[in-house]
Coordinates of C-alpha atoms in Angstrom, one line a residue:
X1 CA 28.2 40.0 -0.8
X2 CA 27.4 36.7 -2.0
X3 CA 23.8 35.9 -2.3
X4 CA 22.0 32.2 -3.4
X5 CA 18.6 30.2 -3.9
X6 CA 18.6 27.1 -3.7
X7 CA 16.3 24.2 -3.8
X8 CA 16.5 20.6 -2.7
X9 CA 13.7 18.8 -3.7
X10 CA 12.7 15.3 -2.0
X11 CA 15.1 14.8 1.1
X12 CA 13.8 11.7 2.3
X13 CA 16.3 11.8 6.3
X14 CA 17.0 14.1 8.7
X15 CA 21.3 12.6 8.2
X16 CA 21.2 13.5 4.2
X17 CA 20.0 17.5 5.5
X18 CA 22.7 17.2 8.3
X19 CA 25.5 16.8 5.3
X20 CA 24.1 19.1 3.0
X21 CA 23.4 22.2 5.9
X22 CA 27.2 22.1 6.6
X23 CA 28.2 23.1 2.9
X24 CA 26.2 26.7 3.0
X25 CA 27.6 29.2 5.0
X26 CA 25.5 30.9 7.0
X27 CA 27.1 33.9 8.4
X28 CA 29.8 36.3 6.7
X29 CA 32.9 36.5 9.5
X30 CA 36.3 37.9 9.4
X31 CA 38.1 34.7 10.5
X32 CA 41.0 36.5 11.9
X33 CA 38.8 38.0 14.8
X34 CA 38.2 36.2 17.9
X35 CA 35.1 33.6 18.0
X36 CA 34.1 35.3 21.7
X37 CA 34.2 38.6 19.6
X38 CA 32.7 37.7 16.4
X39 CA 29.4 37.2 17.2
X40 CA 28.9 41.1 17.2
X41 CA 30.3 41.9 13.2
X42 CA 29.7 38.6 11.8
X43 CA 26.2 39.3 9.6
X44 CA 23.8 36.6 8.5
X45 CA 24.6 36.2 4.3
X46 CA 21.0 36.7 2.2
X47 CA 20.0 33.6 1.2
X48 CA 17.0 31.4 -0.4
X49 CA 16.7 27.3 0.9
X50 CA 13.9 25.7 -0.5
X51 CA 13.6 22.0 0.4
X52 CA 10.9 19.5 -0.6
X53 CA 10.1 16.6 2.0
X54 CA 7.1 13.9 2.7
X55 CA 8.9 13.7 5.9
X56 CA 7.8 15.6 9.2
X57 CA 10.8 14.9 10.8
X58 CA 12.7 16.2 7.9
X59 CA 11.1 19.3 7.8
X60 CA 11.5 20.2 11.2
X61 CA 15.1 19.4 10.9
X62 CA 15.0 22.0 8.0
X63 CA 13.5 24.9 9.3
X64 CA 15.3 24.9 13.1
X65 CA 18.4 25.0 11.3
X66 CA 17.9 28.0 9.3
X67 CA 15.1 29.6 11.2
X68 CA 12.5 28.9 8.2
X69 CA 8.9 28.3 7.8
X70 CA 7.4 25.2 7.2
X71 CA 4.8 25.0 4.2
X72 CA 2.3 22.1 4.5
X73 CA 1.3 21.3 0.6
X74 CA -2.3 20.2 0.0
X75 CA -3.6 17.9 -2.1
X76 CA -5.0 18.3 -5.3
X77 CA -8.6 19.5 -5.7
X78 CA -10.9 17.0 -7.5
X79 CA -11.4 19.5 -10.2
X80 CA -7.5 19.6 -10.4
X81 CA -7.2 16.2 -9.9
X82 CA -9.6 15.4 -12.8
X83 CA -7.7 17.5 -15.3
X84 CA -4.2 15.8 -14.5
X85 CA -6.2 12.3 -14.6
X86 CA -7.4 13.0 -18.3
X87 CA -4.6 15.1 -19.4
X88 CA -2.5 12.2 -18.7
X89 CA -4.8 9.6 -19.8
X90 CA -5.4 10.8 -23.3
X91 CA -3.4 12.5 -25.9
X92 CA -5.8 14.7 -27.2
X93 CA -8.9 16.6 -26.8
X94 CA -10.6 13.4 -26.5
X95 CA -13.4 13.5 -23.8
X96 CA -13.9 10.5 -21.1
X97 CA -16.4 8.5 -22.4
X98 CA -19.6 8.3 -19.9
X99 CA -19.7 4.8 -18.9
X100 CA -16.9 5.1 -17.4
X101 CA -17.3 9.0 -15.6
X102 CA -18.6 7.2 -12.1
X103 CA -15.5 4.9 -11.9
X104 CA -12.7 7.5 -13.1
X105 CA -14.5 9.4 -10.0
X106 CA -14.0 6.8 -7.5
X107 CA -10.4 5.9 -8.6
X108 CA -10.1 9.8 -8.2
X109 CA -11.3 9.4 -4.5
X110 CA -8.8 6.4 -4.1
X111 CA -5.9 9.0 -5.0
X112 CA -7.1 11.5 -2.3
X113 CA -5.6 14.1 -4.8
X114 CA -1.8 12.9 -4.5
X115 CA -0.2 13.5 -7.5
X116 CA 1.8 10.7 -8.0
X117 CA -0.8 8.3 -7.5
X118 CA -2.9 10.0 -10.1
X119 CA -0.5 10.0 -12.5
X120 CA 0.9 6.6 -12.3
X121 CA -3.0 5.2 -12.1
X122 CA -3.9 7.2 -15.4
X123 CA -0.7 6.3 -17.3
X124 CA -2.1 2.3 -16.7
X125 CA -4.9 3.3 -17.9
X126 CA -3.7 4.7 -21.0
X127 CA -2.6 2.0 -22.4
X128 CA -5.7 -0.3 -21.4
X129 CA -8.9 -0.5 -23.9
X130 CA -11.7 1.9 -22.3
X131 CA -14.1 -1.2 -20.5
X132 CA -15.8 -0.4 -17.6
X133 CA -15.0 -3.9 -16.3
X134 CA -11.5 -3.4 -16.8
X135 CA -11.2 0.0 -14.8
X136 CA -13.1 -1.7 -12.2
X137 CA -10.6 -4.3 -12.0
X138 CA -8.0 -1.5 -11.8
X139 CA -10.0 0.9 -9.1
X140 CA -10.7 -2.7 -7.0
X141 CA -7.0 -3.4 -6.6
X142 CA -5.8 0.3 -5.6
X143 CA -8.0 -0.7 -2.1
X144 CA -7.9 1.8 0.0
X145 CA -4.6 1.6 0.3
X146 CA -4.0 5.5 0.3
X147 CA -7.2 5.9 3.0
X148 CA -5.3 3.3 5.7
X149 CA -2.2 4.5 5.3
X150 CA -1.3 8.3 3.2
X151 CA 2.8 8.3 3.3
X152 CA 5.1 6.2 1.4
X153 CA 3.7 2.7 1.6
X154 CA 0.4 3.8 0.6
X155 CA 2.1 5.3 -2.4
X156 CA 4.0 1.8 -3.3
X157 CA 0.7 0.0 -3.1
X158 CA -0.3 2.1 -5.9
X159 CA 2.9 2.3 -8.1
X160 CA 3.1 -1.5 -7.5
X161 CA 0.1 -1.5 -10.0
X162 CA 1.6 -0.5 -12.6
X163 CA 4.9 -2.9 -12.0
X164 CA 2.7 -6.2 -11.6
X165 CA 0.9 -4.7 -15.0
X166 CA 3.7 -5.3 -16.8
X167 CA 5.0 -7.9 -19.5
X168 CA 7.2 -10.2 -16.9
X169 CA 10.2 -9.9 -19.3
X170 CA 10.1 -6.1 -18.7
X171 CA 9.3 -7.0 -14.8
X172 CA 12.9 -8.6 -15.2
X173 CA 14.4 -5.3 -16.6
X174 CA 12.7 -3.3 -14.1
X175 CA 14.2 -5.1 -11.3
X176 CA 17.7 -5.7 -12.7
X177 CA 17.9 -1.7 -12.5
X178 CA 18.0 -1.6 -8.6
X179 CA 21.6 -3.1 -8.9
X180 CA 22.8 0.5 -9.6
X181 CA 22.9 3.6 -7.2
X182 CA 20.3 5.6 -6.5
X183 CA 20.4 8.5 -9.1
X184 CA 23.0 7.1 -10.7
X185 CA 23.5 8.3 -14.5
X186 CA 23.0 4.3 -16.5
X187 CA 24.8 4.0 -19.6
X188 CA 22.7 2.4 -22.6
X189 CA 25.7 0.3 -23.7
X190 CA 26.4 -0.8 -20.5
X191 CA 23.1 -2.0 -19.3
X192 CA 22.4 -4.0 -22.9
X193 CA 25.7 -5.7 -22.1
X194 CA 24.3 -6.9 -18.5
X195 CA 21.3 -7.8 -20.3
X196 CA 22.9 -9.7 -22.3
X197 CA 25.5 -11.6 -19.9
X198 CA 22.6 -12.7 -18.1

Protein backbone atom coordinates (compact mmCIF):
# COMPACT_ATOMS: atom_id res chain seq x y z
CA UNK A 1 0.00 0.00 0.00
CA UNK A 2 1.36 3.19 -0.85
CA UNK A 3 1.49 5.79 1.80
CA UNK A 4 2.76 9.78 1.52
CA UNK A 5 3.22 13.23 3.40
CA UNK A 6 3.33 15.89 1.77
CA UNK A 7 3.56 19.52 2.18
CA UNK A 8 2.76 22.58 0.08
CA UNK A 9 3.74 25.50 1.56
CA UNK A 10 2.29 29.09 0.41
CA UNK A 11 -0.57 28.36 -2.13
CA UNK A 12 -1.58 31.76 -2.81
CA UNK A 13 -5.42 30.45 -5.29
CA UNK A 14 -7.99 28.29 -4.96
CA UNK A 15 -7.06 27.20 -9.35
CA UNK A 16 -3.13 26.43 -8.35
CA UNK A 17 -4.88 23.65 -5.39
CA UNK A 18 -7.48 22.55 -8.17
CA UNK A 19 -4.24 21.39 -10.40
CA UNK A 20 -2.26 20.08 -7.79
CA UNK A 21 -5.43 17.87 -5.81
CA UNK A 22 -5.82 16.04 -9.22
CA UNK A 23 -2.25 14.53 -9.15
CA UNK A 24 -2.80 12.49 -5.57
CA UNK A 25 -4.88 9.71 -5.66
CA UNK A 26 -7.17 9.40 -3.24
CA UNK A 27 -8.75 6.12 -3.15
CA UNK A 28 -7.08 2.56 -4.07
CA UNK A 29 -9.64 0.88 -6.82
CA UNK A 30 -9.42 -2.10 -8.96
CA UNK A 31 -10.06 -0.24 -12.27
CA UNK A 32 -11.47 -3.26 -14.00
CA UNK A 33 -14.65 -3.26 -11.65
CA UNK A 34 -17.62 -1.30 -12.42
CA UNK A 35 -17.62 2.52 -11.10
CA UNK A 36 -21.52 1.78 -9.75
CA UNK A 37 -19.79 -1.23 -7.93
CA UNK A 38 -16.64 0.19 -6.81
CA UNK A 39 -17.55 2.47 -4.31
CA UNK A 40 -17.96 -0.63 -1.91
CA UNK A 41 -13.92 -2.16 -2.24
CA UNK A 42 -12.30 0.91 -3.25
CA UNK A 43 -10.42 2.06 0.21
CA UNK A 44 -9.24 5.53 0.98
CA UNK A 45 -5.00 5.33 0.59
CA UNK A 46 -3.18 6.69 4.12
CA UNK A 47 -2.05 9.82 3.49
CA UNK A 48 -0.44 13.25 5.00
CA UNK A 49 -1.42 16.96 2.99
CA UNK A 50 -0.08 19.65 4.69
CA UNK A 51 -0.68 23.01 2.93
CA UNK A 52 0.43 26.55 3.99
CA UNK A 53 -1.95 29.52 2.84
CA UNK A 54 -2.63 33.36 3.97
CA UNK A 55 -5.74 32.75 2.01
CA UNK A 56 -9.26 31.85 3.58
CA UNK A 57 -10.55 30.94 0.42
CA UNK A 58 -7.59 28.72 -0.17
CA UNK A 59 -7.96 26.88 2.83
CA UNK A 60 -11.41 26.10 2.62
CA UNK A 61 -10.71 24.86 -0.85
CA UNK A 62 -8.12 22.59 0.84
CA UNK A 63 -9.72 20.94 3.61
CA UNK A 64 -13.35 20.18 1.61
CA UNK A 65 -11.37 18.42 -0.73
CA UNK A 66 -9.76 16.00 1.46
CA UNK A 67 -11.94 16.20 4.43
CA UNK A 68 -9.05 18.00 6.59
CA UNK A 69 -8.83 20.45 9.34
CA UNK A 70 -8.15 23.85 9.11
CA UNK A 71 -5.29 25.28 11.48
CA UNK A 72 -5.46 29.06 12.10
CA UNK A 73 -1.65 30.08 12.91
CA UNK A 74 -1.22 32.91 15.48
CA UNK A 75 0.98 35.48 15.64
CA UNK A 76 4.10 35.72 17.33
CA UNK A 77 4.08 36.58 21.02
CA UNK A 78 6.00 39.89 21.90
CA UNK A 79 8.33 37.89 23.91
CA UNK A 80 8.88 35.79 20.68
CA UNK A 81 8.70 38.54 18.55
CA UNK A 82 11.40 40.31 20.49
CA UNK A 83 13.85 37.45 20.24
CA UNK A 84 13.46 37.06 16.35
CA UNK A 85 13.78 41.09 16.16
CA UNK A 86 17.32 41.02 17.91
CA UNK A 87 18.35 37.71 16.79
CA UNK A 88 18.05 39.09 13.41
CA UNK A 89 19.22 42.48 14.17
CA UNK A 90 22.54 41.60 15.70
CA UNK A 91 25.20 39.04 15.16
CA UNK A 92 26.12 38.36 18.40
CA UNK A 93 25.29 38.40 22.02
CA UNK A 94 25.15 42.07 21.77
CA UNK A 95 22.31 43.58 23.88
CA UNK A 96 19.85 46.45 22.44
CA UNK A 97 21.10 49.41 23.67
CA UNK A 98 18.43 51.38 26.00
CA UNK A 99 17.71 54.36 24.15
CA UNK A 100 16.45 52.71 21.78
CA UNK A 101 14.30 49.70 23.99
CA UNK A 102 10.90 52.09 23.81
CA UNK A 103 11.03 52.41 19.91
CA UNK A 104 12.20 48.67 19.05
CA UNK A 105 8.90 48.12 21.18
CA UNK A 106 6.67 50.17 19.23
CA UNK A 107 8.09 49.01 15.78
CA UNK A 108 7.32 45.55 17.47
CA UNK A 109 3.65 46.68 17.94
CA UNK A 110 3.65 47.85 14.18
CA UNK A 111 4.48 44.14 13.23
CA UNK A 112 1.55 42.72 15.25
CA UNK A 113 3.87 39.64 15.60
CA UNK A 114 3.93 38.67 11.72
CA UNK A 115 6.97 37.19 11.03
CA UNK A 116 7.89 38.48 7.93
CA UNK A 117 7.38 41.93 8.81
CA UNK A 118 9.67 41.48 11.73
CA UNK A 119 12.21 40.11 9.97
CA UNK A 120 12.42 42.34 6.98
CA UNK A 121 12.07 45.51 9.51
CA UNK A 122 15.17 44.19 11.69
CA UNK A 123 17.39 43.20 8.66
CA UNK A 124 16.99 47.29 7.72
CA UNK A 125 17.96 47.93 10.80
CA UNK A 126 20.95 45.99 10.79
CA UNK A 127 22.62 47.68 8.58
CA UNK A 128 21.63 51.29 9.93
CA UNK A 129 23.97 53.02 12.77
CA UNK A 130 21.90 52.56 16.26
CA UNK A 131 20.26 56.54 16.49
CA UNK A 132 17.22 56.84 17.98
CA UNK A 133 16.26 59.46 15.40
CA UNK A 134 16.91 57.11 12.75
CA UNK A 135 14.71 54.23 14.04
CA UNK A 136 12.15 56.73 14.50
CA UNK A 137 12.31 57.59 11.03
CA UNK A 138 12.02 53.87 10.20
CA UNK A 139 8.99 53.02 12.92
CA UNK A 140 7.20 56.51 11.43
CA UNK A 141 7.10 55.15 7.84
CA UNK A 142 5.91 51.47 8.66
CA UNK A 143 2.33 53.57 9.66
CA UNK A 144 0.02 51.52 10.60
CA UNK A 145 0.03 49.87 7.68
CA UNK A 146 -0.29 46.33 9.20
CA UNK A 147 -3.24 47.70 11.82
CA UNK A 148 -5.56 49.06 8.65
CA UNK A 149 -5.02 46.39 6.64
CA UNK A 150 -3.23 42.58 8.12
CA UNK A 151 -3.03 40.42 4.61
CA UNK A 152 -0.87 40.99 1.74
CA UNK A 153 -0.84 44.64 1.09
CA UNK A 154 -0.20 45.46 4.60
CA UNK A 155 2.80 43.13 4.26
CA UNK A 156 4.16 45.06 0.95
CA UNK A 157 3.88 48.33 2.71
CA UNK A 158 6.47 47.02 4.93
CA UNK A 159 8.78 45.05 2.57
CA UNK A 160 8.61 48.25 0.38
CA UNK A 161 10.80 49.65 3.15
CA UNK A 162 13.41 47.92 2.68
CA UNK A 163 13.30 48.27 -1.45
CA UNK A 164 12.98 52.25 -1.30
CA UNK A 165 16.16 51.75 1.36
CA UNK A 166 18.22 50.70 -1.14
CA UNK A 167 21.15 52.19 -3.28
CA UNK A 168 18.98 53.04 -6.61
CA UNK A 169 21.48 51.10 -8.79
CA UNK A 170 20.59 48.02 -6.79
CA UNK A 171 16.70 49.26 -6.97
CA UNK A 172 17.49 48.78 -10.83
CA UNK A 173 18.76 45.12 -10.27
CA UNK A 174 15.91 44.41 -8.04
CA UNK A 175 13.46 45.28 -10.48
CA UNK A 176 15.09 43.84 -13.61
CA UNK A 177 14.56 40.37 -11.79
CA UNK A 178 10.67 40.43 -12.19
CA UNK A 179 11.36 39.70 -15.97
CA UNK A 180 11.85 36.00 -15.05
CA UNK A 181 9.19 33.39 -13.75
CA UNK A 182 8.11 33.17 -10.58
CA UNK A 183 10.46 30.59 -8.88
CA UNK A 184 12.36 30.28 -11.63
CA UNK A 185 16.06 28.87 -11.11
CA UNK A 186 18.38 32.44 -12.50
CA UNK A 187 21.57 31.62 -13.83
CA UNK A 188 24.55 33.95 -12.59
CA UNK A 189 26.07 34.09 -16.14
CA UNK A 190 23.00 34.84 -17.63
CA UNK A 191 21.68 37.57 -15.56
CA UNK A 192 25.45 39.59 -15.64
CA UNK A 193 25.00 39.32 -19.39
CA UNK A 194 21.39 41.16 -19.25
CA UNK A 195 23.10 43.49 -16.94
CA UNK A 196 25.37 44.17 -19.11
CA UNK A 197 23.32 44.42 -22.55
CA UNK A 198 21.48 47.03 -20.90
Amino acid sequence: MCRYFLVIDDIWDTKTWDVIKHVFPMTNCDPSLDPAQAGATCTRLPFIIITTTRMGDVACSCCLSIGGHIYNMSPLSMVHSRQLFHKRLFDSKEDLPSHLEKISEEILKKCDGLPLAIIAISSLLANKERSEQLWNQVKDSIGRALERNPSIEGMIKILSLSYFDLPSHLKTCLLYLSIFPEDSIIQKKVLIWRWIAE
